Amino acid sequence: WVAITILIDFLYYWTHRLGHQIAFLWVGHSVHHSSEHYNPTTALRQSVWQHMYESLSFFPVALFFPPTLHAVYASWNTIYQFWVHTTCIRRLGPIEYVFMTASHHRVHHDRRVHKNYGGLLIIWDKLFGTFLDENAGTPSDDDIEVCAFGTMAVVQSWSDVAFQTEAWRAMFRRARESGSLTGAIRALVVGPGYYTTTADRTGAMHGVGPAARIRKRCYASVFTRIYVDFHSITAGTLGYSMMALNPLPMYALAYCPYVIL
């Protein structure tokens, strides 16, 4: 299980990284980055196109491991990433040396940079030069605003159809208006992370609206934090355990009432 966990996360890292660097993949992944607020609902913004190409990227796993193992541990990789979409959890000490955390993933959702692509582990970013610490280049003050969430091109709609298709229209529009074959190919291939993946944090906060900003201090009460953490851990543990022990429909049905409550 250690081997398949590492392999899946390694493949996820490169699929995720290419999803930012290649334009015709970014049009799918940009759906996930479209929210100007950063909370667990952001994790649920998913693209139909991304689901298709991401599934293909995990085919190498089938050469070495049974499908049931892949299904369980690929699901675990996805479930793990849910909790990192929050501004309430700050720094987690030594855990951040190895694992993806909320702090690391906030940097990933900063529209000015494209960094920190790991799913479960942050070590791939450190190995391949795509890691950026949340406080890098910013004063160490709890009230300093450090991240600008969302995408550069804001989708002017609440419709999921618009979210799923707007980036496609924009990409083909750039290709059509490029005026040359080379320019058209570039519009289809070069994504926003092509240049910033291994670069320093760039841009400034000027002109960024309040909805796209965070303050590093969380003002939720201690009771609220304990309540949210307890249910997040319980739901994640129950869901993963049921998949790992026996992925039969009746177990899924037994899990549903807890989720609803």
mmCIF file of C-alpha atoms in Angstrom, residues 16-214:
data_model
loop_
_atom_site.group_PDB
_atom_site.id
_atom_site.type_symbol
_atom_site.label_atom_id
_atom_site.label_comp_id
_atom_site.label_asym_id
_atom_site.label_seq_id
_atom_site.Cartn_x
_atom_site.Cartn_y
_atom_site.Cartn_z
ATOM 1 C CA HIS A 16 -1.771 18.424 -11.917
ATOM 2 C CA ARG A 17 1.336 20.350 -12.964
ATOM 3 C CA LEU A 18 0.662 19.814 -16.670
ATOM 4 C CA GLY A 19 -2.930 20.866 -16.033
ATOM 5 C CA HIS A 20 -1.575 24.320 -15.209
ATOM 6 C CA GLN A 21 1.155 24.494 -17.843
ATOM 7 C CA ILE A 22 -0.755 23.241 -20.907
ATOM 8 C CA ALA A 23 -3.608 25.441 -22.103
ATOM 9 C CA PHE A 24 -5.959 22.727 -23.396
ATOM 10 C CA LEU A 25 -5.693 20.987 -20.008
ATOM 11 C CA TRP A 26 -5.986 24.222 -18.007
ATOM 12 C CA VAL A 27 -9.389 24.936 -19.560
ATOM 13 C CA GLY A 28 -10.611 21.992 -17.498
ATOM 14 C CA HIS A 29 -8.680 22.517 -14.296
ATOM 15 C CA SER A 30 -9.459 26.250 -14.228
ATOM 16 C CA VAL A 31 -13.000 25.313 -13.150
ATOM 17 C CA HIS A 32 -11.572 24.216 -9.806
ATOM 18 C CA HIS A 33 -9.647 27.489 -9.460
ATOM 19 C CA SER A 34 -12.540 29.758 -10.402
ATOM 20 C CA SER A 35 -13.756 30.498 -6.866
ATOM 21 C CA GLU A 36 -12.669 33.830 -5.392
ATOM 22 C CA HIS A 37 -13.417 32.440 -1.925
ATOM 23 C CA TYR A 38 -11.266 29.699 -0.447
ATOM 24 C CA ASN A 39 -13.191 27.152 1.617
ATOM 25 C CA PRO A 40 -14.222 23.457 1.382
ATOM 26 C CA THR A 41 -16.816 24.233 -1.307
ATOM 27 C CA THR A 42 -13.915 25.158 -3.583
ATOM 28 C CA ALA A 43 -12.816 21.514 -3.503
ATOM 29 C CA LEU A 44 -16.156 20.521 -5.024
ATOM 30 C CA ARG A 45 -15.727 22.672 -8.139
ATOM 31 C CA GLN A 46 -14.697 20.026 -10.646
ATOM 32 C CA SER A 47 -14.433 19.823 -14.413
ATOM 33 C CA VAL A 48 -15.839 17.161 -16.722
ATOM 34 C CA TRP A 49 -12.828 17.477 -19.031
ATOM 35 C CA GLN A 50 -10.340 17.234 -16.152
ATOM 36 C CA HIS A 51 -11.996 14.054 -14.904
ATOM 37 C CA MET A 52 -11.505 12.505 -18.347
ATOM 38 C CA TYR A 53 -7.835 13.301 -18.887
ATOM 39 C CA GLU A 54 -6.920 12.713 -15.245
ATOM 40 C CA SER A 55 -8.347 9.197 -15.412
ATOM 41 C CA LEU A 56 -6.101 8.418 -18.389
ATOM 42 C CA SER A 57 -3.003 9.565 -16.535
ATOM 43 C CA PHE A 58 -3.425 6.814 -13.929
ATOM 44 C CA PHE A 59 -3.359 3.970 -16.461
ATOM 45 C CA PRO A 60 0.283 3.057 -15.579
ATOM 46 C CA VAL A 61 -0.936 1.984 -12.141
ATOM 47 C CA ALA A 62 -2.894 -0.843 -13.788
ATOM 48 C CA LEU A 63 0.403 -2.383 -14.945
ATOM 49 C CA PHE A 64 1.501 -3.074 -11.389
ATOM 50 C CA PHE A 65 -1.513 -3.147 -9.068
ATOM 51 C CA PRO A 66 -5.030 -4.690 -9.027
ATOM 52 C CA PRO A 67 -7.887 -2.319 -9.974
ATOM 53 C CA THR A 68 -9.438 -2.567 -6.500
ATOM 54 C CA LEU A 69 -6.252 -1.269 -4.868
ATOM 55 C CA HIS A 70 -6.079 1.580 -7.349
ATOM 56 C CA ALA A 71 -9.697 2.537 -6.712
ATOM 57 C CA VAL A 72 -9.198 2.650 -2.947
ATOM 58 C CA TYR A 73 -5.945 4.596 -2.860
ATOM 59 C CA ALA A 74 -6.834 6.983 -5.682
ATOM 60 C CA SER A 75 -9.995 7.781 -3.724
ATOM 61 C CA TRP A 76 -7.960 8.304 -0.566
ATOM 62 C CA ASN A 77 -5.721 10.766 -2.442
ATOM 63 C CA THR A 78 -8.821 12.732 -3.474
ATOM 64 C CA ILE A 79 -10.478 12.602 -0.038
ATOM 65 C CA TYR A 80 -7.313 13.838 1.641
ATOM 66 C CA GLN A 81 -7.293 16.967 -0.494
ATOM 67 C CA PHE A 82 -10.717 18.100 0.701
ATOM 68 C CA TRP A 83 -9.568 19.484 4.062
ATOM 69 C CA VAL A 84 -6.731 21.601 2.642
ATOM 70 C CA HIS A 85 -9.249 24.007 1.096
ATOM 71 C CA THR A 86 -9.564 26.302 4.094
ATOM 72 C CA THR A 87 -8.155 29.510 5.553
ATOM 73 C CA CYS A 88 -8.952 28.472 9.131
ATOM 74 C CA ILE A 89 -6.095 25.999 9.515
ATOM 75 C CA ARG A 90 -2.789 27.833 9.682
ATOM 76 C CA ARG A 91 0.663 26.261 9.951
ATOM 77 C CA LEU A 92 1.150 22.653 11.110
ATOM 78 C CA GLY A 93 4.841 22.517 11.976
ATOM 79 C CA PRO A 94 6.927 19.471 10.913
ATOM 80 C CA ILE A 95 3.941 17.919 9.100
ATOM 81 C CA GLU A 96 4.454 20.521 6.364
ATOM 82 C CA TYR A 97 7.899 19.132 5.529
ATOM 83 C CA VAL A 98 6.309 16.059 3.935
ATOM 84 C CA PHE A 99 2.555 16.442 3.482
ATOM 85 C CA MET A 100 0.340 18.827 1.552
ATOM 86 C CA THR A 101 -1.367 21.140 4.031
ATOM 87 C CA ALA A 102 -3.873 23.992 3.918
ATOM 88 C CA SER A 103 -1.009 26.502 3.970
ATOM 89 C CA HIS A 104 0.725 24.887 0.989
ATOM 90 C CA HIS A 105 -2.498 24.565 -0.988
ATOM 91 C CA ARG A 106 -3.485 28.186 -0.396
ATOM 92 C CA VAL A 107 -0.355 29.119 -2.319
ATOM 93 C CA HIS A 108 -1.464 26.791 -5.104
ATOM 94 C CA HIS A 109 -4.732 28.711 -5.425
ATOM 95 C CA ASP A 110 -2.992 32.097 -5.567
ATOM 96 C CA ARG A 111 -3.827 33.386 -9.048
ATOM 97 C CA ARG A 112 -0.419 35.073 -9.367
ATOM 98 C CA VAL A 113 1.596 31.860 -9.186
ATOM 99 C CA HIS A 114 1.249 28.211 -10.110
ATOM 100 C CA LYS A 115 2.986 26.169 -7.404
ATOM 101 C CA ASN A 116 2.592 23.312 -4.922
ATOM 102 C CA TYR A 117 0.993 20.646 -7.117
ATOM 103 C CA GLY A 118 1.199 17.637 -4.813
ATOM 104 C CA GLY A 119 -1.943 15.871 -3.659
ATOM 105 C CA LEU A 120 -0.984 13.961 -0.517
ATOM 106 C CA LEU A 121 2.736 14.816 -0.418
ATOM 107 C CA ILE A 122 4.578 18.113 -0.869
ATOM 108 C CA ILE A 123 7.936 16.392 -1.457
ATOM 109 C CA TRP A 124 7.458 16.300 -5.246
ATOM 110 C CA ASP A 125 7.287 20.103 -5.368
ATOM 111 C CA LYS A 126 10.461 20.345 -3.316
ATOM 112 C CA LEU A 127 12.210 17.831 -5.563
ATOM 113 C CA PHE A 128 11.161 19.413 -8.875
ATOM 114 C CA GLY A 129 11.447 23.095 -7.956
ATOM 115 C CA THR A 130 7.764 24.023 -7.791
ATOM 116 C CA PHE A 131 7.465 24.590 -4.042
ATOM 117 C CA LEU A 132 6.642 27.984 -2.520
ATOM 118 C CA ASP A 133 6.078 28.657 1.166
ATOM 119 C CA GLU A 134 3.037 30.744 2.050
ATOM 120 C CA ASN A 135 5.130 33.367 3.815
ATOM 121 C CA ALA A 136 7.846 33.588 1.173
ATOM 122 C CA GLY A 137 8.406 37.210 0.199
ATOM 123 C CA THR A 138 5.805 38.546 2.648
ATOM 124 C CA PRO A 139 6.152 40.050 6.138
ATOM 125 C CA SER A 140 5.483 37.616 8.992
ATOM 126 C CA ASP A 141 2.413 39.436 10.274
ATOM 127 C CA ASP A 142 -0.862 37.661 11.039
ATOM 128 C CA ASP A 143 -2.843 40.459 9.415
ATOM 129 C CA ILE A 144 -0.944 40.601 6.133
ATOM 130 C CA GLU A 145 -2.985 39.566 3.097
ATOM 131 C CA VAL A 146 -0.900 37.124 1.114
ATOM 132 C CA CYS A 147 -3.100 35.246 -1.388
ATOM 133 C CA ALA A 148 -5.338 36.319 -4.259
ATOM 134 C CA PHE A 149 -7.765 33.512 -5.037
ATOM 135 C CA GLY A 150 -9.636 32.787 -8.246
ATOM 136 C CA THR A 151 -8.483 33.022 -11.860
ATOM 137 C CA MET A 152 -7.242 36.011 -13.830
ATOM 138 C CA ALA A 153 -10.254 35.784 -16.144
ATOM 139 C CA VAL A 154 -13.365 35.811 -13.944
ATOM 140 C CA VAL A 155 -16.376 33.881 -15.272
ATOM 141 C CA GLN A 156 -19.340 36.282 -15.196
ATOM 142 C CA SER A 157 -21.950 33.673 -14.372
ATOM 143 C CA TRP A 158 -23.252 31.349 -11.638
ATOM 144 C CA SER A 159 -24.084 28.652 -14.183
ATOM 145 C CA ASP A 160 -22.057 25.434 -14.115
ATOM 146 C CA VAL A 161 -22.401 25.215 -17.891
ATOM 147 C CA ALA A 162 -20.631 28.580 -18.163
ATOM 148 C CA PHE A 163 -17.885 27.436 -15.797
ATOM 149 C CA GLN A 164 -17.366 24.265 -17.832
ATOM 150 C CA THR A 165 -17.222 26.012 -21.216
ATOM 151 C CA GLU A 166 -16.044 29.629 -20.788
ATOM 152 C CA ALA A 167 -12.326 28.781 -20.714
ATOM 153 C CA TRP A 168 -12.715 26.741 -23.896
ATOM 154 C CA ARG A 169 -14.290 29.676 -25.724
ATOM 155 C CA ALA A 170 -11.573 32.015 -24.496
ATOM 156 C CA MET A 171 -8.798 29.654 -25.598
ATOM 157 C CA PHE A 172 -10.207 29.179 -29.104
ATOM 158 C CA ARG A 173 -10.829 32.925 -29.353
ATOM 159 C CA ARG A 174 -7.149 33.605 -28.587
ATOM 160 C CA ALA A 175 -6.121 31.008 -31.157
ATOM 161 C CA ARG A 176 -8.402 32.520 -33.804
ATOM 162 C CA GLU A 177 -7.215 36.059 -33.142
ATOM 163 C CA SER A 178 -3.508 35.173 -32.997
ATOM 164 C CA GLY A 179 -3.077 35.801 -36.732
ATOM 165 C CA SER A 180 -0.653 32.940 -37.384
ATOM 166 C CA LEU A 181 -0.378 29.169 -37.136
ATOM 167 C CA THR A 182 2.409 29.486 -34.571
ATOM 168 C CA GLY A 183 0.316 31.862 -32.484
ATOM 169 C CA ALA A 184 -2.695 29.555 -32.673
ATOM 170 C CA ILE A 185 -0.664 26.549 -31.541
ATOM 171 C CA ARG A 186 0.784 28.623 -28.721
ATOM 172 C CA ALA A 187 -2.701 29.632 -27.581
ATOM 173 C CA LEU A 188 -3.709 25.967 -27.430
ATOM 174 C CA VAL A 189 -0.558 24.726 -25.707
ATOM 175 C CA VAL A 190 0.930 27.389 -23.418
ATOM 176 C CA GLY A 191 -1.054 27.619 -20.194
ATOM 177 C CA PRO A 192 -0.830 30.210 -17.398
ATOM 178 C CA GLY A 193 1.551 28.066 -15.380
ATOM 179 C CA TYR A 194 4.019 27.642 -18.234
ATOM 180 C CA TYR A 195 6.266 30.458 -17.008
ATOM 181 C CA THR A 196 5.370 30.806 -13.318
ATOM 182 C CA THR A 197 5.688 27.177 -12.209
ATOM 183 C CA THR A 198 9.356 27.540 -11.263
ATOM 184 C CA ALA A 199 9.411 31.348 -10.865
ATOM 185 C CA ASP A 200 9.216 33.466 -7.722
ATOM 186 C CA ARG A 201 5.928 34.888 -6.451
ATOM 187 C CA THR A 202 4.938 37.737 -8.777
ATOM 188 C CA GLY A 203 2.277 40.426 -8.962
ATOM 189 C CA ALA A 204 0.823 42.677 -6.293
ATOM 190 C CA MET A 205 -2.395 42.980 -4.342
ATOM 191 C CA HIS A 206 -3.406 46.296 -5.895
ATOM 192 C CA GLY A 207 -6.796 46.167 -7.596
ATOM 193 C CA VAL A 208 -7.801 42.852 -6.046
ATOM 194 C CA GLY A 209 -11.295 42.946 -4.565
ATOM 195 C CA PRO A 210 -12.067 41.905 -0.977
ATOM 196 C CA ALA A 211 -13.710 38.642 -2.059
ATOM 197 C CA ALA A 212 -10.399 37.494 -3.516
ATOM 198 C CA ARG A 213 -8.359 38.207 -0.394
ATOM 199 C CA ILE A 214 -7.801 36.566 2.955
#
